[in-house]
PDB file of C-alpha atoms and ligand atoms in Angstrom:
ATOM      1  CA  MET A   1       0.469  -4.853  65.358  1.00 81.00           C
ATOM      2  CA  SER A   2       0.966  -2.058  67.837  1.00 90.00           C
ATOM      3  CA  LYS A   3       1.912   1.474  66.881  1.00 92.00           C
ATOM      4  CA  GLN A   4       4.912   1.177  69.208  1.00 95.00           C
ATOM      5  CA  LEU A   5       6.178  -1.865  67.336  1.00 95.00           C
ATOM      6  CA  MET A   6       5.866  -0.110  63.984  1.00 96.00           C
ATOM      7  CA  ALA A   7       7.595   3.002  65.354  1.00 97.00           C
ATOM      8  CA  ALA A   8      10.432   0.836  66.681  1.00 98.00           C
ATOM      9  CA  LEU A   9      10.709  -0.998  63.361  1.00 98.00           C
ATOM     10  CA  LEU A  10      10.853   2.260  61.382  1.00 98.00           C
ATOM     11  CA  LEU A  11      13.522   3.622  63.712  1.00 98.00           C
ATOM     12  CA  ARG A  12      15.538   0.411  63.421  1.00 98.00           C
ATOM     13  CA  MET A  13      15.288   0.497  59.618  1.00 98.00           C
ATOM     14  CA  ALA A  14      16.573   4.085  59.678  1.00 98.00           C
ATOM     15  CA  SER A  15      19.456   3.317  62.045  1.00 97.00           C
ATOM     16  CA  TYR A  16      20.436   0.261  59.988  1.00 97.00           C
ATOM     17  CA  ASN A  17      20.671   2.488  56.914  1.00 97.00           C
ATOM     18  CA  GLY A  18      22.754   5.074  58.757  1.00 96.00           C
ATOM     19  CA  SER A  19      23.284   8.206  56.669  1.00 97.00           C
ATOM     20  CA  ASP A  20      21.845   6.572  53.528  1.00 96.00           C
ATOM     21  CA  THR A  21      18.818   8.864  53.430  1.00 98.00           C
ATOM     22  CA  ARG A  22      17.955   7.815  49.887  1.00 97.00           C
ATOM     23  CA  ARG A  23      17.298   4.241  51.067  1.00 97.00           C
ATOM     24  CA  ILE A  24      15.458   5.419  54.166  1.00 98.00           C
ATOM     25  CA  ASP A  25      13.243   7.672  52.043  1.00 98.00           C
ATOM     26  CA  HIS A  26      12.577   4.802  49.638  1.00 98.00           C
ATOM     27  CA  ALA A  27      11.462   2.492  52.458  1.00 98.00           C
ATOM     28  CA  LEU A  28       9.248   5.215  53.964  1.00 98.00           C
ATOM     29  CA  LYS A  29       7.587   5.879  50.609  1.00 98.00           C
ATOM     30  CA  VAL A  30       6.939   2.192  49.958  1.00 98.00           C
ATOM     31  CA  TYR A  31       5.559   1.905  53.500  1.00 98.00           C
ATOM     32  CA  GLY A  32       3.239   4.865  52.820  1.00 98.00           C
ATOM     33  CA  TYR A  33       1.858   3.389  49.602  1.00 98.00           C
ATOM     34  CA  ALA A  34       1.554  -0.024  51.252  1.00 98.00           C
ATOM     35  CA  GLN A  35      -0.621   1.621  53.909  1.00 97.00           C
ATOM     36  CA  MET A  36      -2.814   3.207  51.231  1.00 98.00           C
ATOM     37  CA  ILE A  37      -3.202  -0.003  49.271  1.00 98.00           C
ATOM     38  CA  GLY A  38      -3.377  -2.336  52.284  1.00 97.00           C
ATOM     39  CA  GLY A  39      -5.891  -0.110  54.026  1.00 96.00           C
ATOM     40  CA  ASN A  40      -8.189  -0.005  51.015  1.00 96.00           C
ATOM     41  CA  GLU A  41      -8.081  -3.684  50.033  1.00 95.00           C
ATOM     42  CA  GLU A  42      -9.760  -6.566  51.797  1.00 93.00           C
ATOM     43  CA  MET A  43      -7.257  -8.399  53.952  1.00 94.00           C
ATOM     44  CA  PRO A  44      -7.217  -9.676  57.502  1.00 95.00           C
ATOM     45  CA  ALA A  45      -5.413  -7.464  60.033  1.00 95.00           C
ATOM     46  CA  PRO A  46      -2.453  -9.861  60.524  1.00 95.00           C
ATOM     47  CA  VAL A  47      -1.926  -9.991  56.744  1.00 96.00           C
ATOM     48  CA  ARG A  48      -1.932  -6.188  56.600  1.00 97.00           C
ATOM     49  CA  ALA A  49       0.590  -6.126  59.444  1.00 96.00           C
ATOM     50  CA  ASN A  50       2.885  -8.473  57.500  1.00 97.00           C
ATOM     51  CA  LEU A  51       2.570  -6.228  54.452  1.00 98.00           C
ATOM     52  CA  LEU A  52       3.585  -3.134  56.416  1.00 98.00           C
ATOM     53  CA  MET A  53       6.556  -4.791  58.110  1.00 98.00           C
ATOM     54  CA  ALA A  54       7.721  -6.186  54.775  1.00 98.00           C
ATOM     55  CA  ALA A  55       7.333  -2.746  53.174  1.00 98.00           C
ATOM     56  CA  VAL A  56       9.660  -1.213  55.768  1.00 98.00           C
ATOM     57  CA  LEU A  57      12.218  -4.018  55.428  1.00 98.00           C
ATOM     58  CA  HIS A  58      11.877  -5.056  51.782  1.00 96.00           C
ATOM     59  CA  ASP A  59      15.188  -3.549  50.615  1.00 96.00           C
ATOM     60  CA  ILE A  60      17.103  -4.089  53.866  1.00 96.00           C
ATOM     61  CA  GLY A  61      19.495  -6.498  52.086  1.00 93.00           C
ATOM     62  CA  ILE A  62      20.881  -3.867  49.717  1.00 90.00           C
ATOM     63  CA  HIS A  63      23.902  -2.870  51.793  1.00 90.00           C
ATOM     64  CA  ASN A  64      25.046  -6.472  52.257  1.00 92.00           C
ATOM     65  CA  ALA A  65      24.359  -7.223  48.590  1.00 91.00           C
ATOM     66  CA  GLU A  66      26.531  -4.294  47.541  1.00 90.00           C
ATOM     67  CA  ALA A  67      29.279  -5.277  49.981  1.00 90.00           C
ATOM     68  CA  LYS A  68      29.331  -8.960  48.960  1.00 92.00           C
ATOM     69  CA  TYR A  69      28.450  -8.885  45.279  1.00 92.00           C
ATOM     70  CA  HIS A  70      29.076  -5.234  44.371  1.00 92.00           C
ATOM     71  CA  SER A  71      25.529  -5.196  43.081  1.00 90.00           C
ATOM     72  CA  ALA A  72      22.116  -4.075  44.285  1.00 86.00           C
ATOM     73  CA  ALA A  73      20.392  -6.408  41.796  1.00 87.00           C
ATOM     74  CA  GLY A  74      17.097  -7.864  42.937  1.00 85.00           C
ATOM     75  CA  ARG A  75      18.344 -11.430  43.226  1.00 88.00           C
ATOM     76  CA  TYR A  76      21.144 -10.452  45.608  1.00 90.00           C
ATOM     77  CA  GLN A  77      18.827  -8.362  47.726  1.00 88.00           C
ATOM     78  CA  GLU A  78      16.500 -11.330  47.956  1.00 89.00           C
ATOM     79  CA  ILE A  79      19.364 -13.465  49.310  1.00 91.00           C
ATOM     80  CA  GLU A  80      20.765 -10.881  51.702  1.00 92.00           C
ATOM     81  CA  GLY A  81      17.510  -9.319  52.933  1.00 94.00           C
ATOM     82  CA  PRO A  82      15.876 -12.107  54.956  1.00 93.00           C
ATOM     83  CA  PRO A  83      18.740 -12.708  57.455  1.00 94.00           C
ATOM     84  CA  VAL A  84      18.871  -8.977  58.259  1.00 96.00           C
ATOM     85  CA  ALA A  85      15.067  -8.836  58.531  1.00 96.00           C
ATOM     86  CA  ARG A  86      15.172 -11.870  60.822  1.00 95.00           C
ATOM     87  CA  ALA A  87      17.734 -10.285  63.131  1.00 96.00           C
ATOM     88  CA  ILE A  88      15.754  -7.044  63.342  1.00 97.00           C
ATOM     89  CA  LEU A  89      12.383  -8.722  63.944  1.00 96.00           C
ATOM     90  CA  GLU A  90      13.860 -11.047  66.573  1.00 96.00           C
ATOM     91  CA  GLU A  91      15.407  -8.063  68.318  1.00 96.00           C
ATOM     92  CA  LEU A  92      11.977  -6.379  68.382  1.00 96.00           C
ATOM     93  CA  GLY A  93      10.272  -9.532  69.684  1.00 95.00           C
ATOM     94  CA  VAL A  94       7.978 -10.083  66.671  1.00 95.00           C
ATOM     95  CA  PRO A  95       6.266 -13.507  66.979  1.00 90.00           C
ATOM     96  CA  VAL A  96       7.885 -16.178  64.803  1.00 89.00           C
ATOM     97  CA  GLU A  97       4.771 -17.047  62.770  1.00 86.00           C
ATOM     98  CA  MET A  98       4.413 -13.399  61.770  1.00 88.00           C
ATOM     99  CA  ALA A  99       8.101 -12.946  61.128  1.00 93.00           C
ATOM    100  CA  GLU A 100       8.292 -15.986  58.809  1.00 95.00           C
ATOM    101  CA  ARG A 101       5.924 -14.383  56.316  1.00 96.00           C
ATOM    102  CA  VAL A 102       7.844 -11.107  56.451  1.00 97.00           C
ATOM    103  CA  TYR A 103      11.142 -12.938  55.670  1.00 95.00           C
ATOM    104  CA  PHE A 104       9.410 -14.642  52.771  1.00 96.00           C
ATOM    105  CA  LEU A 105       8.126 -11.350  51.357  1.00 97.00           C
ATOM    106  CA  VAL A 106      11.525  -9.670  51.763  1.00 96.00           C
ATOM    107  CA  GLY A 107      13.136 -12.662  50.042  1.00 95.00           C
ATOM    108  CA  HIS A 108      10.712 -12.676  47.110  1.00 94.00           C
ATOM    109  CA  HIS A 109       9.781  -9.049  46.495  1.00 93.00           C
ATOM    110  CA  HIS A 110      11.341  -9.092  43.020  1.00 91.00           C
ATOM    111  CA  SER A 111       9.870 -12.515  42.157  1.00 92.00           C
ATOM    112  CA  TYR A 112       6.734 -11.145  40.567  1.00 92.00           C
ATOM    113  CA  THR A 113       5.525 -14.491  39.255  1.00 91.00           C
ATOM    114  CA  GLN A 114       5.372 -15.944  42.751  1.00 93.00           C
ATOM    115  CA  VAL A 115       2.717 -13.645  44.201  1.00 96.00           C
ATOM    116  CA  ASP A 116       0.680 -15.826  46.546  1.00 96.00           C
ATOM    117  CA  GLY A 117      -1.379 -13.428  48.641  1.00 97.00           C
ATOM    118  CA  PRO A 118      -2.753  -9.898  49.053  1.00 97.00           C
ATOM    119  CA  ASP A 119       0.193  -8.806  51.202  1.00 97.00           C
ATOM    120  CA  PHE A 120       2.659  -9.803  48.462  1.00 98.00           C
ATOM    121  CA  GLN A 121       0.512  -8.170  45.737  1.00 98.00           C
ATOM    122  CA  ALA A 122       0.210  -4.885  47.642  1.00 98.00           C
ATOM    123  CA  LEU A 123       3.949  -4.871  48.402  1.00 98.00           C
ATOM    124  CA  ILE A 124       5.007  -5.165  44.763  1.00 98.00           C
ATOM    125  CA  GLU A 125       2.509  -2.486  43.693  1.00 98.00           C
ATOM    126  CA  ALA A 126       3.764  -0.085  46.385  1.00 98.00           C
ATOM    127  CA  ASP A 127       7.394  -0.733  45.386  1.00 98.00           C
ATOM    128  CA  PHE A 128       6.598  -0.227  41.682  1.00 98.00           C
ATOM    129  CA  LEU A 129       4.831   3.080  42.372  1.00 98.00           C
ATOM    130  CA  VAL A 130       7.930   4.390  44.125  1.00 98.00           C
ATOM    131  CA  ASN A 131      10.376   2.923  41.602  1.00 97.00           C
ATOM    132  CA  ILE A 132       8.497   4.387  38.628  1.00 98.00           C
ATOM    133  CA  GLU A 133       8.846   7.820  40.225  1.00 98.00           C
ATOM    134  CA  GLU A 134      12.433   7.409  41.472  1.00 98.00           C
ATOM    135  CA  ASP A 135      13.680   5.928  38.204  1.00 97.00           C
ATOM    136  CA  GLY A 136      11.819   8.551  36.150  1.00 97.00           C
ATOM    137  CA  LEU A 137      10.216   5.877  33.964  1.00 97.00           C
ATOM    138  CA  SER A 138       8.270   6.897  30.883  1.00 96.00           C
ATOM    139  CA  LYS A 139       4.490   6.811  30.773  1.00 95.00           C
ATOM    140  CA  GLU A 140       4.759   3.841  28.390  1.00 96.00           C
ATOM    141  CA  SER A 141       6.897   1.858  30.860  1.00 97.00           C
ATOM    142  CA  ALA A 142       4.533   2.732  33.705  1.00 97.00           C
ATOM    143  CA  ALA A 143       1.599   1.570  31.591  1.00 96.00           C
ATOM    144  CA  SER A 144       3.239  -1.739  30.782  1.00 96.00           C
ATOM    145  CA  ILE A 145       4.145  -2.341  34.450  1.00 96.00           C
ATOM    146  CA  GLY A 146       0.553  -1.558  35.368  1.00 96.00           C
ATOM    147  CA  GLU A 147      -0.802  -3.985  32.839  1.00 96.00           C
ATOM    148  CA  LYS A 148       1.553  -6.788  33.848  1.00 96.00           C
ATOM    149  CA  TYR A 149       1.672  -6.459  37.606  1.00 97.00           C
ATOM    150  CA  PHE A 150      -1.126  -4.305  39.065  1.00 97.00           C
ATOM    151  CA  ARG A 151      -4.210  -6.110  40.361  1.00 97.00           C
ATOM    152  CA  THR A 152      -5.706  -4.018  43.183  1.00 97.00           C
ATOM    153  CA  GLU A 153      -8.214  -1.202  42.637  1.00 97.00           C
ATOM    154  CA  SER A 154      -6.317   1.190  44.905  1.00 97.00           C
ATOM    155  CA  GLY A 155      -2.966   0.392  43.271  1.00 97.00           C
ATOM    156  CA  LYS A 156      -4.436   1.006  39.826  1.00 97.00           C
ATOM    157  CA  ALA A 157      -6.059   4.246  41.023  1.00 97.00           C
ATOM    158  CA  LEU A 158      -2.665   5.472  42.280  1.00 97.00           C
ATOM    159  CA  LEU A 159      -0.964   4.493  39.035  1.00 97.00           C
ATOM    160  CA  SER A 160      -3.539   6.534  37.217  1.00 96.00           C
ATOM    161  CA  SER A 161      -3.464   9.612  39.471  1.00 96.00           C
ATOM    162  CA  LEU A 162       0.345   9.673  39.805  1.00 97.00           C
ATOM    163  CA  PHE A 163       1.406   8.821  36.285  1.00 96.00           C
ATOM    164  CA  GLY A 164      -1.686   9.314  34.163  1.00 95.00           C
ATOM    165  CA  VAL A 165      -1.850   5.697  33.016  1.00 90.00           C
ATOM    166  CA  SER A 166      -4.751   3.322  33.390  1.00 79.00           C
ATOM    167  CA  ALA A 167      -4.090  -0.339  34.130  1.00 62.00           C
ATOM    168  CA  GLU A 168      -6.995  -2.462  32.925  1.00 64.00           C
TER     169      GLU A 168
HETATM  170 FE1  FE2 B 201      12.140  -1.158  46.838  1.00 70.72          FE
END
């Protein structure tokens, strides 16, 4: 994936979110942690590219979910996210076979039992790291999330350095 494509995707994510800087910041943070985890775990370059695109777009369905269902709950975001992601990726000319996996990840990023690849695993870890911080979760909650959902060495290392919990 070219740097130009990622820059265009980030800009598009920001413009889609308009003045909602909280959502833009969230996506940028998840993207940052996805880079750290994805860059330190074994995965083929196209898989890493899918991870990074999904990290930027994972919550893109929130505005439509709030408008339609008056809720930002995970299940509504999973319904509303993929069509928006599809429109954005088509607009940017992302190849279909790549885009399909990104829609899937956007549509399943709260379905933690369905993790089926290193891109999905890294995405949920990156999102949890940001959500633990943004939601001000207790050390106990962070520890239980780590135990249940963290699998990668780099994700566990971040959980430990950021929140002082070890996930073994
Ligand atoms: Fe998120």
